[in-house]
CSV table of C-alpha atoms in Angstrom, one decimal:
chain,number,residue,atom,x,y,z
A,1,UNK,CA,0.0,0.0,0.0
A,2,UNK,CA,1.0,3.5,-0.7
A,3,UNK,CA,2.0,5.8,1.9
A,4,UNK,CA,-1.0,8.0,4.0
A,5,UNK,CA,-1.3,11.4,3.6
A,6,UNK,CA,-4.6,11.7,5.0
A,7,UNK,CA,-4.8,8.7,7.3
A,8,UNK,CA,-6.2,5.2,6.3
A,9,UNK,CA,-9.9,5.8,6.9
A,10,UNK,CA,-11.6,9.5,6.1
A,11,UNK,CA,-15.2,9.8,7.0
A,12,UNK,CA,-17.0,12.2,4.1
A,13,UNK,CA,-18.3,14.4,7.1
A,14,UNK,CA,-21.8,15.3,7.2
A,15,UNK,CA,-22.7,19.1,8.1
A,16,UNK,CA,-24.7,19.3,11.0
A,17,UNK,CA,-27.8,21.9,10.8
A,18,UNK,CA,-30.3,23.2,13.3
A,19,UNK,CA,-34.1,22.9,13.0
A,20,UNK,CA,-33.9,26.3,12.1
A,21,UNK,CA,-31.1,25.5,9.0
A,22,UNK,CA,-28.5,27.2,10.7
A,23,UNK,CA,-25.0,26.3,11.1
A,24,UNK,CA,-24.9,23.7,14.2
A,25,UNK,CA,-21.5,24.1,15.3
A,26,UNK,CA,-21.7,22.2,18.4
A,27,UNK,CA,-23.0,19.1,16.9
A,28,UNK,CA,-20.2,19.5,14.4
A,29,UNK,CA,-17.8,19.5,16.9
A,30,UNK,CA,-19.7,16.6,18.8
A,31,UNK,CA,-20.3,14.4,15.8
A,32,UNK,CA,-16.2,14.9,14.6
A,33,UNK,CA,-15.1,13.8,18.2
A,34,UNK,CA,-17.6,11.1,17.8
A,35,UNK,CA,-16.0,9.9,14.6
A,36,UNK,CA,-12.8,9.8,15.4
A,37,UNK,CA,-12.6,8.8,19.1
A,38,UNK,CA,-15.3,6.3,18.6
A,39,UNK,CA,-16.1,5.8,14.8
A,40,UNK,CA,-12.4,4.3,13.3
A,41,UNK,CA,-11.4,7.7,11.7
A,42,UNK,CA,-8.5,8.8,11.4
A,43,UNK,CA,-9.7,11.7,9.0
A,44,UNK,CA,-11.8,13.9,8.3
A,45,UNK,CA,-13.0,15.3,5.0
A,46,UNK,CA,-15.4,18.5,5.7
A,47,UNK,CA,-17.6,20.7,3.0
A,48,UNK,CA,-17.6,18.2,0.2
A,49,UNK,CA,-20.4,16.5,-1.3
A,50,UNK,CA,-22.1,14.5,1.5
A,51,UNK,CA,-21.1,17.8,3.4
A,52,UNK,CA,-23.7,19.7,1.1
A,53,UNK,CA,-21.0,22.2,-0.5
A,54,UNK,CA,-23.1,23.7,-2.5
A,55,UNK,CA,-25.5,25.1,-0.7
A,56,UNK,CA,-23.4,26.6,2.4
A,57,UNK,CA,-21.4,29.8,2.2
A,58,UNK,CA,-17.9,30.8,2.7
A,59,UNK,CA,-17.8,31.9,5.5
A,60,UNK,CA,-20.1,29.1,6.7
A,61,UNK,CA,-17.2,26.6,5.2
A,62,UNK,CA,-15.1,28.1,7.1
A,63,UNK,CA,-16.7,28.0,10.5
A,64,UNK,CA,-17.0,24.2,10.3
A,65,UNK,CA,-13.0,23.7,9.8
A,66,UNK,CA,-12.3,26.0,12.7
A,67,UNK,CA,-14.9,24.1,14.6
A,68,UNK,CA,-14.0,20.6,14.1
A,69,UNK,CA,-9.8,21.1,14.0
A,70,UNK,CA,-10.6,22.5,17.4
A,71,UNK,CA,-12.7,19.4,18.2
A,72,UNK,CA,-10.2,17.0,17.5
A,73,UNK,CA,-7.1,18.5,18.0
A,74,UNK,CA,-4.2,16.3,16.5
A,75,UNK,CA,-6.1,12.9,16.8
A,76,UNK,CA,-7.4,13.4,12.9
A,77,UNK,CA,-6.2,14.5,9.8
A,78,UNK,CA,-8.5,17.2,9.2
A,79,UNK,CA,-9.2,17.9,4.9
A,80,UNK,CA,-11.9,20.5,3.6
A,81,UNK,CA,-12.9,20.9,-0.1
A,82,UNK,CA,-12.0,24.2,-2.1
A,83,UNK,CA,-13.9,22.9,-5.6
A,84,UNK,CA,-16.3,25.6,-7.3
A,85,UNK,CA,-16.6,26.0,-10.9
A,86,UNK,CA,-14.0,29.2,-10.6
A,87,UNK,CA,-10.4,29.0,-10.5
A,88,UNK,CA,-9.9,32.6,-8.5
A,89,UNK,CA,-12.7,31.0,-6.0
A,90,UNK,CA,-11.5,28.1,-5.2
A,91,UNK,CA,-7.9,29.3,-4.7
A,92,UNK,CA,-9.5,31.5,-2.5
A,93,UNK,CA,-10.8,29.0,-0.4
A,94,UNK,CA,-8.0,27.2,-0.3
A,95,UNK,CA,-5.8,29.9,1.6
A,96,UNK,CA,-8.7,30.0,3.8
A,97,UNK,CA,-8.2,26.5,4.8
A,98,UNK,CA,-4.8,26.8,5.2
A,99,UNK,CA,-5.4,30.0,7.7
A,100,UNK,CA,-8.5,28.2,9.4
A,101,UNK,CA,-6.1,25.3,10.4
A,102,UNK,CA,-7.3,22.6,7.9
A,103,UNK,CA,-4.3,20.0,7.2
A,104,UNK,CA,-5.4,19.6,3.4
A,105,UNK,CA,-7.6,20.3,0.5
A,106,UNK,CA,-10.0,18.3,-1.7
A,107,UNK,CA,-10.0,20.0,-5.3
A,108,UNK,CA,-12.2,18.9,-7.1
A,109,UNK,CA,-12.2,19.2,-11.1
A,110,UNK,CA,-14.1,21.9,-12.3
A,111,UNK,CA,-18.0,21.3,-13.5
A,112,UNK,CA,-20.5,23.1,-15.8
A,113,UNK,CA,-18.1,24.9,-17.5
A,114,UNK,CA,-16.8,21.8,-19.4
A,115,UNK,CA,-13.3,22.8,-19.6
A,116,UNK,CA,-10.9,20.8,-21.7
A,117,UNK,CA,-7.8,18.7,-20.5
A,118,UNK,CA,-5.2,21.2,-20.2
A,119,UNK,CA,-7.6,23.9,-18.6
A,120,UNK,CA,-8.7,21.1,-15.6
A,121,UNK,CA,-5.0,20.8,-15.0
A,122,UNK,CA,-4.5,24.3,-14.9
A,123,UNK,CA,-7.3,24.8,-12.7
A,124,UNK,CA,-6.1,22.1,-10.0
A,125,UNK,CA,-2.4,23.7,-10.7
A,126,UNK,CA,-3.3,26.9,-9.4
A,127,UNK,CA,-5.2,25.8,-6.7
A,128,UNK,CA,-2.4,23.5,-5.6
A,129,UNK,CA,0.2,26.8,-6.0
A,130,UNK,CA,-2.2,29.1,-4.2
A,131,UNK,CA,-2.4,26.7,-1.0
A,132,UNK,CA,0.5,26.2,1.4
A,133,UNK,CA,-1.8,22.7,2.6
A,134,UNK,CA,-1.4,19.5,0.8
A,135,UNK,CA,-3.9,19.0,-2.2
A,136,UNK,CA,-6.4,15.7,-2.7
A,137,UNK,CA,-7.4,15.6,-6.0
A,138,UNK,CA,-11.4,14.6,-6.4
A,139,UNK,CA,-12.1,12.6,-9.9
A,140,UNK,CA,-16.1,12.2,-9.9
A,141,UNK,CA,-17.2,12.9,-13.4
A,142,UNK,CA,-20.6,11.8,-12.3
A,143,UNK,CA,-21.3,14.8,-11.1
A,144,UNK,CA,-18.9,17.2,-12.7
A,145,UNK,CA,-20.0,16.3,-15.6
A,146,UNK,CA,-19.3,14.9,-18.9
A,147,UNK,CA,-15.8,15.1,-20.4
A,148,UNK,CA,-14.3,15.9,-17.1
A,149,UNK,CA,-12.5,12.8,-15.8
A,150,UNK,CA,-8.9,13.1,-15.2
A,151,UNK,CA,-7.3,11.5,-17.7
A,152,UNK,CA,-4.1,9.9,-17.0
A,153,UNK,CA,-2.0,12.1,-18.7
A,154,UNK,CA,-3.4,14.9,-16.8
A,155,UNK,CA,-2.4,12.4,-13.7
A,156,UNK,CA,0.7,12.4,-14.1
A,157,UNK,CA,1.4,16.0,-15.1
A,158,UNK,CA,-0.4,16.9,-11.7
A,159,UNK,CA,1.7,14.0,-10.1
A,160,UNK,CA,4.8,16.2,-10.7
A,161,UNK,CA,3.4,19.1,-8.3
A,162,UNK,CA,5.0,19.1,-4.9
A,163,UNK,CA,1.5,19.4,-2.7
A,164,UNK,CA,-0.6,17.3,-5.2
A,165,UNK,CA,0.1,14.0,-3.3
A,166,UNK,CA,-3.8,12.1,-3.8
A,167,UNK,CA,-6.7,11.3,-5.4
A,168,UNK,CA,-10.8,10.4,-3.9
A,169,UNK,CA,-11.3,8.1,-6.9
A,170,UNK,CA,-15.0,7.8,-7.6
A,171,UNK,CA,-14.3,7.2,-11.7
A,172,UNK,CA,-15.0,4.0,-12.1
A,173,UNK,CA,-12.4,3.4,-13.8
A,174,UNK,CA,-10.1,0.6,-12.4
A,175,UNK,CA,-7.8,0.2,-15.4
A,176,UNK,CA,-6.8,4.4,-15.0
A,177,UNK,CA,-6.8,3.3,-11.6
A,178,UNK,CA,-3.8,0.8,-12.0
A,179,UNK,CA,-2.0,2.6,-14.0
A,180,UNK,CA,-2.5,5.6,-12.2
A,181,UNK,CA,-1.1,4.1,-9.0
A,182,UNK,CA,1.8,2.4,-10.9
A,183,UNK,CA,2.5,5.6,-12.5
A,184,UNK,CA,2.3,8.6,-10.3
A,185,UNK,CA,3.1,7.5,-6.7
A,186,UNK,CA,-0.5,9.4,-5.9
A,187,UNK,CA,-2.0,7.9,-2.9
A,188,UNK,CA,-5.5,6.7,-3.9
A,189,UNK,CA,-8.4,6.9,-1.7
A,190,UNK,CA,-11.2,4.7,-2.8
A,191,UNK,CA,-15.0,7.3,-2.7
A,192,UNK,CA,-17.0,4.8,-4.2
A,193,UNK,CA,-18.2,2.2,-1.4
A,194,UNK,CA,-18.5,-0.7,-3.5
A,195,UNK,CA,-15.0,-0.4,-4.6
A,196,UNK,CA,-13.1,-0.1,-1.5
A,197,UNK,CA,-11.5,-3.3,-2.1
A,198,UNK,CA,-10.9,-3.6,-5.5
A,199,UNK,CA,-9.0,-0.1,-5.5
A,200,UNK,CA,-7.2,-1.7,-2.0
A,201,UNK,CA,-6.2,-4.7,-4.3
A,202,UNK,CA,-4.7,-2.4,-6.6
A,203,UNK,CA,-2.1,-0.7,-4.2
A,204,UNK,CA,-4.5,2.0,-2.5
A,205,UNK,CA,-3.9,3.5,0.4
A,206,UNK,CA,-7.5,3.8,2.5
A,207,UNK,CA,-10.7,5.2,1.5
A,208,UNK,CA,-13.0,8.8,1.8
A,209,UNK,CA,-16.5,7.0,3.2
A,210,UNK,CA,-19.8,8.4,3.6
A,211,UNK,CA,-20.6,5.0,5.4
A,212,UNK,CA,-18.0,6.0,7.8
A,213,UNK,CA,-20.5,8.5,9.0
A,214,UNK,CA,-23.1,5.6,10.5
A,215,UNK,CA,-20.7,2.6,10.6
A,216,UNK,CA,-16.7,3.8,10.9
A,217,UNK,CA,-15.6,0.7,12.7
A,218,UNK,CA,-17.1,-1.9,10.0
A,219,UNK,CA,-15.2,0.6,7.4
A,220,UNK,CA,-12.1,0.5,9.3
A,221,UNK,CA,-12.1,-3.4,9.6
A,222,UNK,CA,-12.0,-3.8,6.4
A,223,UNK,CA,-8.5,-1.8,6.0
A,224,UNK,CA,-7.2,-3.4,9.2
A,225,UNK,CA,-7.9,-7.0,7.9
A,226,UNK,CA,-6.3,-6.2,4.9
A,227,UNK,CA,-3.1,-4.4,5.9
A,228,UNK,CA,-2.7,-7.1,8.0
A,229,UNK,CA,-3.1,-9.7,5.0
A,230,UNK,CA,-6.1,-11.3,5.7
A,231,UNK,CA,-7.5,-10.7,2.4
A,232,UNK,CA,-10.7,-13.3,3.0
A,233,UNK,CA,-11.4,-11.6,6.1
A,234,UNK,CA,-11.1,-7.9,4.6
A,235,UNK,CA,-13.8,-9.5,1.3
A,236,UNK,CA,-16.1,-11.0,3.9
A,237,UNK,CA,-16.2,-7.6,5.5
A,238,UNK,CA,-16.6,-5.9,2.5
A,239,UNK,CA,-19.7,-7.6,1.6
A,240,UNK,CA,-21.2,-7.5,4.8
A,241,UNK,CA,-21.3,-3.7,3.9
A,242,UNK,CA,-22.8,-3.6,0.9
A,243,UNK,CA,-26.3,-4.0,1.8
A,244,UNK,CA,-25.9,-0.6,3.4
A,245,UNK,CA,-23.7,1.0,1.0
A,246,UNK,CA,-26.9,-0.2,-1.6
A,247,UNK,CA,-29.2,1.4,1.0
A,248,UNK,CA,-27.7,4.4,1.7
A,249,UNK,CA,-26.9,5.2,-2.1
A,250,UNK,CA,-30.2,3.5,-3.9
A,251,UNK,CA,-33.3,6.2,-3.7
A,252,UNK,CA,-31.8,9.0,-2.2
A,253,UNK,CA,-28.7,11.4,-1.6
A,254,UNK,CA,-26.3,10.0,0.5
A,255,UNK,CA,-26.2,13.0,2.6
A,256,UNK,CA,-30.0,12.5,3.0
A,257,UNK,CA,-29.9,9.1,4.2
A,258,UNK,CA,-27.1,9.4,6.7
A,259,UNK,CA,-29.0,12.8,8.2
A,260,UNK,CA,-32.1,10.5,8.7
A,261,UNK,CA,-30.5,7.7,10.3
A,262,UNK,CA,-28.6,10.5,12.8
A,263,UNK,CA,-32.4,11.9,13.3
A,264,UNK,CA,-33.3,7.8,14.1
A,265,UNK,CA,-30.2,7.7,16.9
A,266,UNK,CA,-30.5,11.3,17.8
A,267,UNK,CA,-26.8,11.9,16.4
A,268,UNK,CA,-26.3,15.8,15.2
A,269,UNK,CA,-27.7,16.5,11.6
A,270,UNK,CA,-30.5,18.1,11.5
A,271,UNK,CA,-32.5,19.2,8.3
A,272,UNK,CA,-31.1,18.8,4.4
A,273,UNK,CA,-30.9,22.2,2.5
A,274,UNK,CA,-32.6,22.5,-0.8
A,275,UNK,CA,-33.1,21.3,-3.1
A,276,UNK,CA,-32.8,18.2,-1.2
A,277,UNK,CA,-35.6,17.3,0.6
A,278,UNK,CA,-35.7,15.2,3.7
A,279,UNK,CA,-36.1,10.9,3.6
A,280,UNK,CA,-39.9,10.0,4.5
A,281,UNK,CA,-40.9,7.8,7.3
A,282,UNK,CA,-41.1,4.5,5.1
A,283,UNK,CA,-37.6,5.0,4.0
A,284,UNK,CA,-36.2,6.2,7.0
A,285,UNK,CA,-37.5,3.0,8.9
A,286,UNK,CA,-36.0,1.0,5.4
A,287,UNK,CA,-32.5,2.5,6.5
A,288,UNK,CA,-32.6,1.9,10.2
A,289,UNK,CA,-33.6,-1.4,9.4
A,290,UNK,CA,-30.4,-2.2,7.0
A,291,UNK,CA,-28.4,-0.4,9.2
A,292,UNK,CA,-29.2,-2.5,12.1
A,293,UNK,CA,-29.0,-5.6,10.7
A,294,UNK,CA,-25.6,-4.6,9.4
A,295,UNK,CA,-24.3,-3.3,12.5
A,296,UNK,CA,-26.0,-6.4,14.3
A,297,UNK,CA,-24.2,-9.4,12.2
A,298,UNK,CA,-21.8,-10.8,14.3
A,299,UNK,CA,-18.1,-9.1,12.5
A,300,UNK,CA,-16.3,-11.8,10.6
A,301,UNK,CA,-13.3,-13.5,12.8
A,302,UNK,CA,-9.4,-13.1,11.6
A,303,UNK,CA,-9.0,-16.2,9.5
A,304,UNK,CA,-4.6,-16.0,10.0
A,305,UNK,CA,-2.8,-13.6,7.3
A,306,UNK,CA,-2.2,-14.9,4.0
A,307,UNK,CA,-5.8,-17.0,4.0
């Protein structure tokens, strides 16, 4: 496995609301501690997708990484994402980080705009030279859009940047992938649940979960039993999870899912902003359901490294 940047395990860090749709700092601050004391973390990644990016404000962004490096202190590596659709913004956001304490960035590549090749890398280029924090890059052309997946050779001419050191790989793309990691010496993080182990098969160093949010020791195990070289172990494990990883990614956002199951065991979330909307009852009681039958199965046993 490749060295860790960012830790082994990084929960994809809900942001806690009020009732009212503020800003709930505390719970923030609560659920971090939570997750890393208790929940198998090792990192943090704040103000990304499951942390609902879009909709909160600078300034807002900013409160949460001052809230939860405060939180945990030096027990967690703690990463916040700079991506908007503007090069000048994003760099902006980025020294913010830095000067709110964050330990890294996620840069995501740039969307709507549908920029070419060259201008993606020169968009993650500058954000990268405008930061003094180490940069994670964040390939998701699902949502970026089409057209703006990094392609390898933009890899490896971001590779050669001194504080581009990673990738959250949710491509789906396992041959890039390979040769990515044989490549570049980018650490890969695995942000697709379902492919935690293959991209840990290929030489990747841990993962960026949203399941890490409701089940952070079942995530971890699966990294434990495989740096350990119990690879049957680590599959069994992975499968145990996928039930939930179909749950809390089948009908709804993930963000949504994981806010209703807090709202179920009274953890800090609070509301969704818009435009997403809140899970109903029936699939609220779907997602406790899988979630408890998950968390309930008795945990695979070691079956002696090399198995």
């Amino acid at each position: 496995m490749h060295t860790a940047p960012f830790g082994r395990c990084a929960a994809a860090m809900i942001t806690p609301f009020t009732e009212e749709g503020g800003l709930d700092l505390p719970g923030a601050q609560r659920l971090a501690a939570h997750l890393v004391d208790r929940g198998g973390c090792d990192a943090l990644v704040l103000n990304a997708t499951t942390g609902e990016a879009p909709t909160t404000s600078d300034a807002e962004k900013s409160a949460v990484v001052r809230a939860v490096v405060e939180a945990v202190g030096d027990r967690a590596t703690v990463l916040t994402g700079v991506g908007t659709a503007d090069t000048r913004h994003s760099v902006a956001l980025a020294r913010q980080a830095a000067a709110d304490g964050a330990h890294g960035v996620l840069a995501v590549t740039p969307y709507y705009s549908r920029p070419g090749q060259e201008a993606i890398v020169a968009h993650l280029r500058a954000i990268a030279d405008g930061a003094d924090l180490p940069v994670m890059l964040y390939d998701i052309p699902a949502r970026t859009g089409e057209g703006t997946a990094l392609g390898l050779d933009a890899l490896r001419r971001l590779a050669g940047h001194p504080r581009i050191v990673a990738v959250k790989d949710c491509a789906f793309d396992l041959l890039k992938s390979g040769r990515a990691l044989e490549e570049t010496g980018l650490a890969y993080y695995s942000g697709s649940e379902e492919l935690n182990l293959p991209l840990l098969a290929l030489g990747a160093t841990g993962v960026v979960s949203t399941l890490a949010n409701v089940a952070g020791p079942r995530v971890r195990a699966v990294l434990d039993a495989f740096a350990a070289g119990d690879v049957q172990t680590a599959a069994r494990r992975h499968r145990a999870l996928l039930p939930l990883a179909e749950a809390v990614f089948g009908e709804v956002p993930a963000t949504v899912a994981v806010k209703a199951l807090f709202r179920v065991a009274g953890l800090p979330g609070g509301p969704v902003r818009g435009p997403l909307l809140p899970a109903g009852e029936e699939l609220t009681a779907r997602l406790a359901d899988t979630l408890r039958a998950v968390l309930g199965a008795p945990e695979p046993a070691p079956t002696g490294a090399g198995s």
